[in-house]
Short mmCIF file of C-alpha atoms in Angstrom, two decimals:
data_model
loop_
_atom_site.label_atom_id
_atom_site.label_comp_id
_atom_site.label_asym_id
_atom_site.label_seq_id
_atom_site.Cartn_x
_atom_site.Cartn_y
_atom_site.Cartn_z
CA MET S 383 -6.21 -13.80 11.58
CA VAL S 384 -7.93 -11.13 9.50
CA ILE S 385 -4.87 -9.11 8.45
CA GLY S 386 -5.48 -7.12 5.27
CA GLN S 387 -9.24 -7.64 5.43
CA LYS S 388 -11.30 -4.80 4.04
CA THR S 389 -13.43 -4.02 7.06
CA MET S 390 -15.30 -1.34 8.97
CA PHE S 391 -14.31 -0.78 12.60
CA VAL S 392 -16.79 -0.32 15.40
CA ARG S 393 -15.07 0.53 18.66
CA THR S 394 -16.82 0.16 21.99
CA ALA S 395 -15.93 2.49 24.85
CA GLY S 396 -14.55 1.24 28.14
CA CYS S 397 -11.96 -1.32 29.13
CA ASP S 398 -11.18 -3.48 32.16
CA TYR S 399 -7.49 -3.13 31.24
CA SER S 400 -5.24 -0.08 30.91
CA CYS S 401 -2.24 -1.34 28.91
CA SER S 402 0.78 0.93 29.10
CA TRP S 403 1.16 0.97 25.29
CA CYS S 404 -2.52 0.90 24.28
CA ASP S 405 -2.90 2.49 20.84
CA SER S 406 -6.61 3.12 21.40
CA ALA S 407 -6.47 4.58 24.89
CA PHE S 408 -8.93 7.26 23.77
CA THR S 409 -11.63 4.59 24.13
CA TRP S 410 -11.14 4.37 27.88
CA ASP S 411 -8.89 7.15 29.25
CA GLY S 412 -11.43 9.97 28.99
CA SER S 413 -9.47 11.90 26.34
CA ALA S 414 -12.24 11.43 23.74
CA LYS S 415 -15.20 11.43 26.14
CA GLU S 416 -17.21 13.78 23.95
CA GLU S 417 -16.99 11.40 20.96
CA ILE S 418 -18.58 8.45 22.77
CA ARG S 419 -22.13 7.85 21.59
CA LEU S 420 -24.87 5.53 22.81
CA LEU S 421 -26.28 3.81 19.70
CA THR S 422 -28.79 1.04 19.02
CA PRO S 423 -27.78 -1.84 16.71
CA GLU S 424 -30.06 -0.35 14.04
CA GLN S 425 -28.35 3.03 14.29
CA ILE S 426 -24.90 1.44 13.99
CA ASP S 427 -25.98 -0.58 10.97
CA ALA S 428 -27.45 2.52 9.33
CA GLU S 429 -24.27 4.50 9.91
CA LEU S 430 -22.09 1.74 8.47
CA ARG S 431 -24.26 1.64 5.32
CA GLU S 432 -24.01 5.38 4.91
CA LEU S 433 -20.23 5.47 5.43
CA GLY S 434 -19.57 2.46 3.20
CA GLY S 435 -22.05 3.20 0.44
CA GLY S 436 -24.12 0.08 1.02
CA ALA S 437 -24.25 -2.95 3.28
CA PRO S 438 -20.81 -3.74 4.71
CA GLY S 439 -19.20 -7.06 3.78
CA HIS S 440 -17.07 -7.23 6.90
CA VAL S 441 -17.22 -5.51 10.29
CA THR S 442 -14.64 -5.64 13.09
CA LEU S 443 -15.75 -5.04 16.65
CA SER S 444 -13.00 -3.81 18.91
CA GLY S 445 -12.58 -1.49 21.84
CA GLY S 446 -11.79 -0.87 24.54
CA ASN S 447 -12.94 -4.36 25.43
CA PRO S 448 -16.13 -5.21 23.52
CA ALA S 449 -16.56 -8.26 25.76
CA LEU S 450 -17.78 -5.93 28.52
CA LEU S 451 -21.05 -5.45 26.61
CA ARG S 452 -23.59 -8.21 27.08
CA GLN S 453 -25.96 -6.65 24.52
CA LEU S 454 -23.47 -6.80 21.62
CA GLY S 455 -25.04 -10.08 20.50
CA GLN S 456 -27.94 -8.11 19.01
CA LEU S 457 -25.61 -6.06 16.84
CA ILE S 458 -23.84 -9.20 15.61
CA GLU S 459 -27.18 -10.75 14.72
CA LEU S 460 -28.25 -7.66 12.79
CA LEU S 461 -24.94 -7.48 10.91
CA HIS S 462 -25.27 -11.13 9.94
CA GLU S 463 -28.78 -10.44 8.65
CA SER S 464 -27.26 -7.65 6.53
CA GLY S 465 -24.83 -10.20 5.05
CA ALA S 466 -21.70 -9.02 6.87
CA ALA S 467 -19.04 -11.24 8.40
CA VAL S 468 -18.10 -10.15 11.92
CA ALA S 469 -14.64 -10.21 13.49
CA LEU S 470 -13.99 -9.36 17.12
CA GLU S 471 -10.90 -8.72 19.19
CA THR S 472 -10.74 -9.00 22.96
CA GLN S 473 -8.08 -9.75 25.57
CA GLY S 474 -9.93 -12.79 26.89
CA SER S 475 -10.67 -11.46 30.36
CA ARG S 476 -14.46 -11.92 30.13
CA TRP S 477 -16.79 -14.45 28.51
CA GLN S 478 -19.94 -13.53 26.60
CA ASP S 479 -22.36 -16.09 25.17
CA TRP S 480 -22.38 -14.24 21.84
CA PHE S 481 -18.67 -15.10 21.33
CA VAL S 482 -19.79 -18.23 19.48
CA ALA S 483 -21.69 -16.10 16.94
CA VAL S 484 -18.53 -14.21 15.90
CA ASP S 485 -17.07 -15.37 12.57
CA GLU S 486 -13.43 -14.57 13.39
CA LEU S 487 -12.61 -14.14 17.07
CA THR S 488 -9.16 -13.04 18.20
CA LEU S 489 -8.16 -13.54 21.81
CA SER S 490 -5.27 -11.24 22.57
CA PRO S 491 -3.95 -11.79 26.11
CA LYS S 492 -1.58 -9.02 27.15
CA PRO S 493 2.13 -9.68 27.83
CA PRO S 494 4.13 -8.30 30.81
CA SER S 495 5.12 -5.04 29.05
CA SER S 496 1.45 -4.00 29.17
CA GLY S 497 1.53 -3.91 32.97
CA MET S 498 -1.54 -6.19 33.05
CA LYS S 499 -1.96 -9.65 34.65
CA THR S 500 -3.58 -12.52 32.77
CA ASP S 501 -6.34 -14.42 34.61
CA TRP S 502 -5.49 -17.89 33.31
CA ALA S 503 -8.56 -19.55 34.78
CA VAL S 504 -10.82 -17.22 32.79
CA LEU S 505 -8.77 -17.59 29.59
CA ASP S 506 -8.75 -21.39 29.97
CA GLN S 507 -12.52 -21.40 30.21
CA ILE S 508 -12.98 -19.11 27.21
CA VAL S 509 -10.68 -21.23 25.05
CA SER S 510 -12.36 -24.47 26.03
CA ARG S 511 -15.87 -23.07 25.44
CA LEU S 512 -14.88 -21.82 21.98
CA GLN S 513 -13.31 -25.17 21.17
CA ASP S 514 -16.43 -27.02 22.32
CA ALA S 515 -18.56 -24.77 20.12
CA GLY S 516 -16.29 -25.33 17.09
CA SER S 517 -15.70 -21.57 16.80
CA ARG S 518 -13.20 -20.08 14.36
CA PHE S 519 -10.81 -18.27 16.69
CA SER S 520 -7.14 -17.58 17.24
CA LEU S 521 -4.70 -16.29 19.82
CA LYS S 522 -2.54 -13.22 19.26
CA VAL S 523 0.15 -11.74 21.48
CA VAL S 524 1.63 -8.31 20.79
CA ILE S 525 5.38 -8.32 21.44
CA PHE S 526 7.56 -5.47 22.65
CA ASP S 527 10.51 -7.27 24.27
CA GLU S 528 12.15 -10.58 25.22
CA GLU S 529 9.99 -11.02 28.30
CA ASP S 530 6.86 -10.67 26.15
CA LEU S 531 8.22 -13.34 23.84
CA ARG S 532 8.67 -15.74 26.77
CA TYR S 533 5.11 -15.01 27.89
CA ALA S 534 3.89 -15.72 24.34
CA ALA S 535 5.75 -19.04 24.28
CA GLY S 536 3.87 -19.98 27.44
CA VAL S 537 0.51 -19.07 25.87
CA HIS S 538 1.30 -21.13 22.75
CA GLU S 539 2.34 -24.08 24.93
CA ARG S 540 -0.82 -23.85 27.01
CA TYR S 541 -3.13 -23.89 23.96
CA PRO S 542 -1.11 -25.73 21.28
CA ALA S 543 -4.13 -26.52 19.09
CA VAL S 544 -5.19 -22.87 18.68
CA PRO S 545 -3.86 -20.93 15.63
CA PHE S 546 -1.23 -18.60 17.06
CA PHE S 547 -0.10 -15.13 15.95
CA LEU S 548 2.74 -12.93 17.15
CA GLN S 549 2.58 -9.25 16.30
CA SER S 550 5.32 -6.69 16.79
CA GLY S 551 3.96 -3.74 18.74
CA ASN S 552 4.18 -0.03 18.06
CA ASP S 553 6.34 1.56 20.79
CA ARG S 554 6.38 4.99 19.10
CA LEU S 555 2.81 6.16 19.53
CA LEU S 556 3.90 9.80 19.53
CA GLU S 557 6.05 9.67 16.38
CA PRO S 558 4.45 12.20 14.03
CA ASP S 559 6.47 11.29 10.93
CA ALA S 560 4.97 8.29 9.09
CA GLY S 561 8.18 7.60 7.14
CA GLU S 562 10.27 7.55 10.31
CA LEU S 563 7.72 5.29 11.99
CA LEU S 564 7.76 2.92 8.99
CA ARG S 565 11.54 2.46 9.22
CA HIS S 566 11.33 1.86 12.95
CA LEU S 567 8.42 -0.60 12.80
CA GLN S 568 10.08 -2.49 9.96
CA ALA S 569 13.18 -2.96 12.13
CA ARG S 570 11.06 -4.11 15.10
CA TYR S 571 9.22 -6.59 12.90
CA GLU S 572 12.47 -7.90 11.42
CA TRP S 573 13.80 -8.42 14.96
CA LEU S 574 10.75 -10.48 15.88
CA VAL S 575 10.94 -12.55 12.68
CA GLU S 576 14.63 -13.32 13.29
CA ARG S 577 13.97 -14.32 16.92
CA VAL S 578 11.18 -16.70 15.94
CA MET S 579 13.16 -18.18 13.04
CA ALA S 580 16.08 -18.92 15.35
CA GLU S 581 14.05 -21.06 17.76
CA PRO S 582 13.04 -24.54 16.61
CA GLY S 583 10.43 -24.54 19.40
CA TRP S 584 8.33 -22.02 17.46
CA LYS S 585 6.65 -24.08 14.75
CA GLN S 586 3.17 -23.30 13.46
CA VAL S 587 3.30 -19.65 14.50
CA ARG S 588 2.52 -16.66 12.26
CA VAL S 589 4.50 -13.44 12.78
CA LEU S 590 2.89 -10.23 11.58
CA PRO S 591 3.36 -6.46 11.73
CA GLN S 592 0.61 -3.97 12.59
CA LEU S 593 0.05 -3.12 8.93
CA HIS S 594 -2.28 -0.19 9.64
CA ALA S 595 0.59 1.67 11.34
CA TRP S 596 2.86 0.94 8.34
CA ILE S 597 0.41 2.75 6.11
CA TRP S 598 -1.26 5.37 8.23
CA GLY S 599 1.28 5.93 10.97
CA ASN S 600 -0.30 7.04 14.23
CA LYS S 601 -3.31 8.67 12.57
CA ARG S 602 -6.70 7.95 14.11
CA GLY S 603 -9.92 7.10 12.25
CA VAL S 604 -8.22 5.07 9.52
CA MET Y 574 -3.62 -17.08 3.25
CA VAL Y 575 -0.42 -18.01 5.11
CA ILE Y 576 1.13 -14.54 5.41
CA GLY Y 577 3.59 -14.33 8.30
CA GLN Y 578 3.73 -18.11 8.74
CA LYS Y 579 7.08 -19.45 9.91
CA THR Y 580 7.83 -21.87 7.10
CA MET Y 581 10.53 -23.57 5.05
CA PHE Y 582 10.41 -23.06 1.29
CA VAL Y 583 10.95 -25.84 -1.21
CA ARG Y 584 11.05 -24.52 -4.76
CA THR Y 585 10.56 -26.80 -7.75
CA ALA Y 586 12.28 -25.97 -11.02
CA GLY Y 587 10.41 -25.34 -14.23
CA CYS Y 588 7.30 -23.40 -15.13
CA ASP Y 589 4.65 -23.44 -17.86
CA TYR Y 590 4.43 -19.65 -17.48
CA SER Y 591 7.04 -16.92 -17.93
CA CYS Y 592 5.55 -13.89 -16.17
CA SER Y 593 7.18 -10.61 -17.09
CA TRP Y 594 7.65 -9.65 -13.43
CA CYS Y 595 8.39 -13.10 -11.96
CA ASP Y 596 10.45 -12.67 -8.77
CA SER Y 597 11.67 -16.27 -8.93
CA ALA Y 598 12.61 -16.43 -12.60
CA PHE Y 599 15.81 -18.24 -11.62
CA THR Y 600 13.65 -21.35 -11.19
CA TRP Y 601 12.85 -21.48 -14.90
CA ASP Y 602 14.99 -19.05 -16.96
CA GLY Y 603 18.23 -21.04 -16.81
CA SER Y 604 20.09 -18.42 -14.76
CA ALA Y 605 20.48 -20.80 -11.78
CA LYS Y 606 20.70 -24.05 -13.78
CA GLU Y 607 23.66 -25.30 -11.74
CA GLU Y 608 21.69 -25.02 -8.47
CA ILE Y 609 18.85 -27.30 -9.58
CA ARG Y 610 19.08 -30.68 -7.88
CA LEU Y 611 17.15 -33.92 -8.34
CA LEU Y 612 16.14 -35.08 -4.84
CA THR Y 613 13.98 -37.86 -3.43
CA PRO Y 614 11.30 -36.99 -0.86
CA GLU Y 615 13.51 -38.56 1.83
CA GLN Y 616 16.47 -36.39 0.82
CA ILE Y 617 14.33 -33.23 0.92
CA ASP Y 618 12.94 -34.15 4.35
CA ALA Y 619 16.46 -34.83 5.67
CA GLU Y 620 17.73 -31.50 4.36
CA LEU Y 621 14.82 -29.59 5.94
CA ARG Y 622 15.53 -31.25 9.30
CA GLU Y 623 19.18 -30.34 9.09
CA LEU Y 624 18.53 -26.72 8.09
CA GLY Y 625 15.76 -26.22 10.66
CA GLY Y 626 17.31 -28.08 13.57
CA GLY Y 627 14.55 -30.69 13.75
CA ALA Y 628 11.34 -31.67 12.03
CA PRO Y 629 9.75 -28.66 10.30
CA GLY Y 630 6.34 -27.47 11.53
CA HIS Y 631 5.38 -25.90 8.23
CA VAL Y 632 6.62 -26.30 4.66
CA THR Y 633 5.68 -24.23 1.62
CA LEU Y 634 6.00 -25.78 -1.84
CA SER Y 635 6.40 -23.23 -4.59
CA GLY Y 636 8.20 -22.90 -7.89
CA GLY Y 637 8.31 -22.47 -10.74
CA ASN Y 638 5.00 -24.26 -10.90
CA PRO Y 639 5.01 -27.23 -8.50
CA ALA Y 640 1.81 -28.48 -10.15
CA LEU Y 641 3.94 -29.70 -13.06
CA LEU Y 642 5.25 -32.54 -10.85
CA ARG Y 643 2.97 -35.54 -10.56
CA GLN Y 644 5.25 -37.18 -7.98
CA LEU Y 645 5.03 -34.33 -5.44
CA GLY Y 646 2.28 -36.25 -3.63
CA GLN Y 647 4.92 -38.52 -2.10
CA LEU Y 648 6.79 -35.57 -0.59
CA ILE Y 649 3.55 -34.16 0.87
CA GLU Y 650 2.76 -37.54 2.41
CA LEU Y 651 6.23 -37.78 3.95
CA LEU Y 652 6.03 -34.22 5.34
CA HIS Y 653 2.66 -35.00 6.91
CA GLU Y 654 4.15 -38.11 8.52
CA SER Y 655 6.86 -35.85 9.97
CA GLY Y 656 4.11 -33.69 11.49
CA ALA Y 657 4.47 -30.70 9.13
CA ALA Y 658 1.63 -28.71 7.64
CA VAL Y 659 2.05 -28.15 3.90
CA ALA Y 660 1.17 -25.04 1.92
CA LEU Y 661 1.41 -24.82 -1.86
CA GLU Y 662 1.19 -22.02 -4.38
CA THR Y 663 0.41 -22.49 -8.04
CA GLN Y 664 -1.15 -20.41 -10.83
CA GLY Y 665 -3.94 -22.90 -11.41
CA SER Y 666 -2.97 -23.95 -14.92
CA ARG Y 667 -2.70 -27.69 -14.14
CA TRP Y 668 -4.53 -30.11 -11.85
CA GLN Y 669 -2.82 -32.76 -9.73
CA ASP Y 670 -4.69 -35.31 -7.62
CA TRP Y 671 -2.44 -34.52 -4.65
CA PHE Y 672 -3.88 -30.96 -4.49
CA VAL Y 673 -6.49 -32.27 -2.05
CA ALA Y 674 -3.72 -33.40 0.37
CA VAL Y 675 -2.34 -29.84 0.68
CA ASP Y 676 -3.30 -28.08 3.93
CA GLU Y 677 -3.29 -24.53 2.53
CA LEU Y 678 -3.49 -24.24 -1.23
CA THR Y 679 -3.20 -20.87 -2.96
CA LEU Y 680 -4.34 -20.53 -6.56
CA SER Y 681 -2.72 -17.46 -8.03
CA PRO Y 682 -3.97 -16.80 -11.57
CA LYS Y 683 -1.82 -14.21 -13.32
CA PRO Y 684 -3.23 -10.81 -14.37
CA PRO Y 685 -2.65 -9.10 -17.75
CA SER Y 686 0.58 -7.33 -16.68
CA SER Y 687 2.25 -10.76 -16.48
CA GLY Y 688 1.82 -11.26 -20.23
CA MET Y 689 0.15 -14.62 -19.55
CA LYS Y 690 -3.33 -15.85 -20.52
CA THR Y 691 -5.61 -17.59 -18.02
CA ASP Y 692 -7.20 -20.86 -19.18
CA TRP Y 693 -10.57 -20.39 -17.48
CA ALA Y 694 -11.82 -23.88 -18.26
CA VAL Y 695 -8.87 -25.39 -16.39
CA LEU Y 696 -9.20 -22.97 -13.47
CA ASP Y 697 -12.95 -23.62 -13.25
CA GLN Y 698 -12.30 -27.33 -13.01
CA ILE Y 699 -9.59 -26.95 -10.35
CA VAL Y 700 -11.79 -24.72 -8.19
CA SER Y 701 -14.77 -27.03 -8.43
CA ARG Y 702 -12.70 -30.13 -7.64
CA LEU Y 703 -11.20 -28.43 -4.57
CA GLN Y 704 -14.65 -27.32 -3.45
CA ASP Y 705 -16.03 -30.83 -3.89
CA ALA Y 706 -13.16 -32.20 -1.80
CA GLY Y 707 -13.74 -29.64 0.96
CA SER Y 708 -10.14 -28.40 0.58
CA ARG Y 709 -8.84 -25.34 2.42
CA PHE Y 710 -7.81 -23.08 -0.46
CA SER Y 711 -7.88 -19.48 -1.58
CA LEU Y 712 -7.38 -17.29 -4.63
CA LYS Y 713 -4.72 -14.61 -4.83
CA VAL Y 714 -4.04 -12.09 -7.59
CA VAL Y 715 -0.89 -9.99 -7.63
CA ILE Y 716 -1.67 -6.43 -8.75
CA PHE Y 717 0.56 -4.04 -10.67
CA ASP Y 718 -1.94 -1.70 -12.35
CA GLU Y 719 -5.58 -0.79 -12.98
CA GLU Y 720 -6.02 -3.43 -15.65
CA ASP Y 721 -4.83 -6.10 -13.19
CA LEU Y 722 -7.39 -4.85 -10.69
CA ARG Y 723 -10.18 -5.23 -13.24
CA TYR Y 724 -8.97 -8.75 -13.98
CA ALA Y 725 -8.98 -9.54 -10.24
CA ALA Y 726 -12.55 -8.24 -9.90
CA GLY Y 727 -13.53 -10.71 -12.61
CA VAL Y 728 -11.84 -13.59 -10.79
CA HIS Y 729 -13.58 -12.68 -7.53
CA GLU Y 730 -16.92 -12.46 -9.33
CA ARG Y 731 -16.39 -15.83 -10.99
CA TYR Y 732 -15.62 -17.62 -7.69
CA PRO Y 733 -17.43 -15.53 -5.04
CA ALA Y 734 -17.36 -18.26 -2.39
CA VAL Y 735 -13.56 -18.66 -2.42
CA PRO Y 736 -11.51 -16.56 0.08
CA PHE Y 737 -9.91 -13.86 -2.01
CA PHE Y 738 -6.60 -12.02 -1.61
CA LEU Y 739 -5.11 -9.09 -3.49
CA GLN Y 740 -1.38 -8.53 -3.22
CA SER Y 741 0.53 -5.52 -4.45
CA GLY Y 742 3.41 -6.67 -6.64
CA ASN Y 743 7.07 -5.75 -6.56
CA ASP Y 744 7.88 -3.82 -9.75
CA ARG Y 745 11.44 -2.95 -8.65
CA LEU Y 746 13.17 -6.32 -8.79
CA LEU Y 747 16.53 -4.68 -9.48
CA GLU Y 748 16.42 -2.11 -6.66
CA PRO Y 749 19.49 -2.91 -4.54
CA ASP Y 750 18.63 -0.61 -1.63
CA ALA Y 751 16.21 -2.26 0.83
CA GLY Y 752 15.21 1.07 2.42
CA GLU Y 753 14.39 2.61 -0.93
CA LEU Y 754 12.42 -0.50 -1.90
CA LEU Y 755 10.48 -0.39 1.39
CA ARG Y 756 9.34 3.19 0.75
CA HIS Y 757 8.30 2.31 -2.80
CA LEU Y 758 6.45 -0.90 -1.87
CA GLN Y 759 4.67 0.84 0.98
CA ALA Y 760 3.37 3.46 -1.47
CA ARG Y 761 2.25 0.77 -3.93
CA TYR Y 762 0.45 -1.10 -1.14
CA GLU Y 763 -1.23 2.08 0.07
CA TRP Y 764 -2.44 2.75 -3.49
CA LEU Y 765 -4.01 -0.70 -3.67
CA VAL Y 766 -5.65 -0.35 -0.24
CA GLU Y 767 -7.13 3.02 -1.20
CA ARG Y 768 -8.45 1.67 -4.51
CA VAL Y 769 -10.16 -1.29 -2.83
CA MET Y 770 -11.57 0.85 -0.01
CA ALA Y 771 -13.13 3.23 -2.53
CA GLU Y 772 -15.15 0.52 -4.31
CA PRO Y 773 -18.22 -0.83 -2.51
CA GLY Y 774 -18.11 -3.81 -4.88
CA TRP Y 775 -15.02 -5.15 -3.11
CA LYS Y 776 -16.37 -6.69 0.08
CA GLN Y 777 -14.81 -9.78 1.69
CA VAL Y 778 -11.40 -9.21 0.08
CA ARG Y 779 -8.07 -9.15 1.90
CA VAL Y 780 -5.36 -6.79 0.63
CA LEU Y 781 -1.78 -7.65 1.51
CA PRO Y 782 1.78 -6.61 0.73
CA GLN Y 783 4.59 -9.01 -0.14
CA LEU Y 784 5.99 -8.87 3.39
CA HIS Y 785 9.20 -10.76 2.54
CA ALA Y 786 10.27 -7.94 0.22
CA TRP Y 787 9.55 -5.38 2.94
CA ILE Y 788 12.04 -7.16 5.18
CA TRP Y 789 14.62 -8.68 2.93
CA GLY Y 790 14.33 -6.54 -0.18
CA ASN Y 791 15.29 -8.39 -3.34
CA LYS Y 792 17.65 -10.81 -1.60
CA ARG Y 793 17.37 -14.47 -2.55
CA GLY Y 794 17.36 -17.47 -0.19
CA VAL Y 795 15.43 -15.70 2.59
#
């Protein structure tokens, strides 16, 4: 729901999932342990200002799973005071009361190819709480294969009133050549578009690529 | 604002502009004269149902400039009765009362590279009427060069409260090779992203490619 947005990323460490194709596994698999830092909201805000040359207009909180952190509400409050809009992405496995303070919340339940299991009771409750609060949120499912697409159809059917996004996933996380990756990801995206076009059952859906990978390939920190 | 949306396009013929880089010039330059058909709203609705295998979930009205047609309100009403959401794109050179019935309205004023001149008084009035009506609308400027980017900054400054999109334009309308075009458009998009990232003045902006060209190249009817 925020594709193309000029934003600054803040990634939290730790995840209750371990998706087979996670493109940010360094946040939870120990491979970047030495880069994890414990920061106060004020320190994060100060660092964003320094990096961005002033107060940020838009900040995205991601992970790992940022919903593991109860105290993130304080950071969101501080960013709002600084004038920034705040987006957040989480798989929808945990509720936090500060969800309702997020300007653009993406719930991204993980399809079968991830190896994870969706807890529907928890997701149901999160969706209904956000709806009750009048929050601006959407659902997104990353797609790698036909089974994922069937899973996504089930999610869309379960929550028909929630804006729904399909995104073609990156299954070449080790491809070092950005041009080669671009050709491959374009073909994967085209496949997904054709599949969705062919089925009258898919109506109000939006189908998107992972644009960052189209530009920066598998590079980190961009 | 509707990037990636599964939609059916209805293009109206005729335009008050003649942008140098128009990618749909066939709607106004006479080159597809024999394909222009006069249809009632009911005929259009019937044709969409036949093409899509049922009632469409989402329809995009574009042109040419659809805002030249006073009677388009009847089509929008009929599409809503069929359960479709309706998006519309126009340069913002003419007001129509039915603008407020559109679910997702994109105003796309044309930058200097188009060769066109923006009538700011008209655009001011359109923006303020849409704001008064509480319409869901956004501004988009297609960018080809530095001068276009300066023009876009002026638009964003003039209407700071309106969601703002920058889109890198396709300057290779005659490139027959889709792979070659993809590489070129990716580089143009990356340039635009880098330019916007570098300027702290650009804050809540979203920067997007013309995804359809990344998939289908310069093919028509897709």
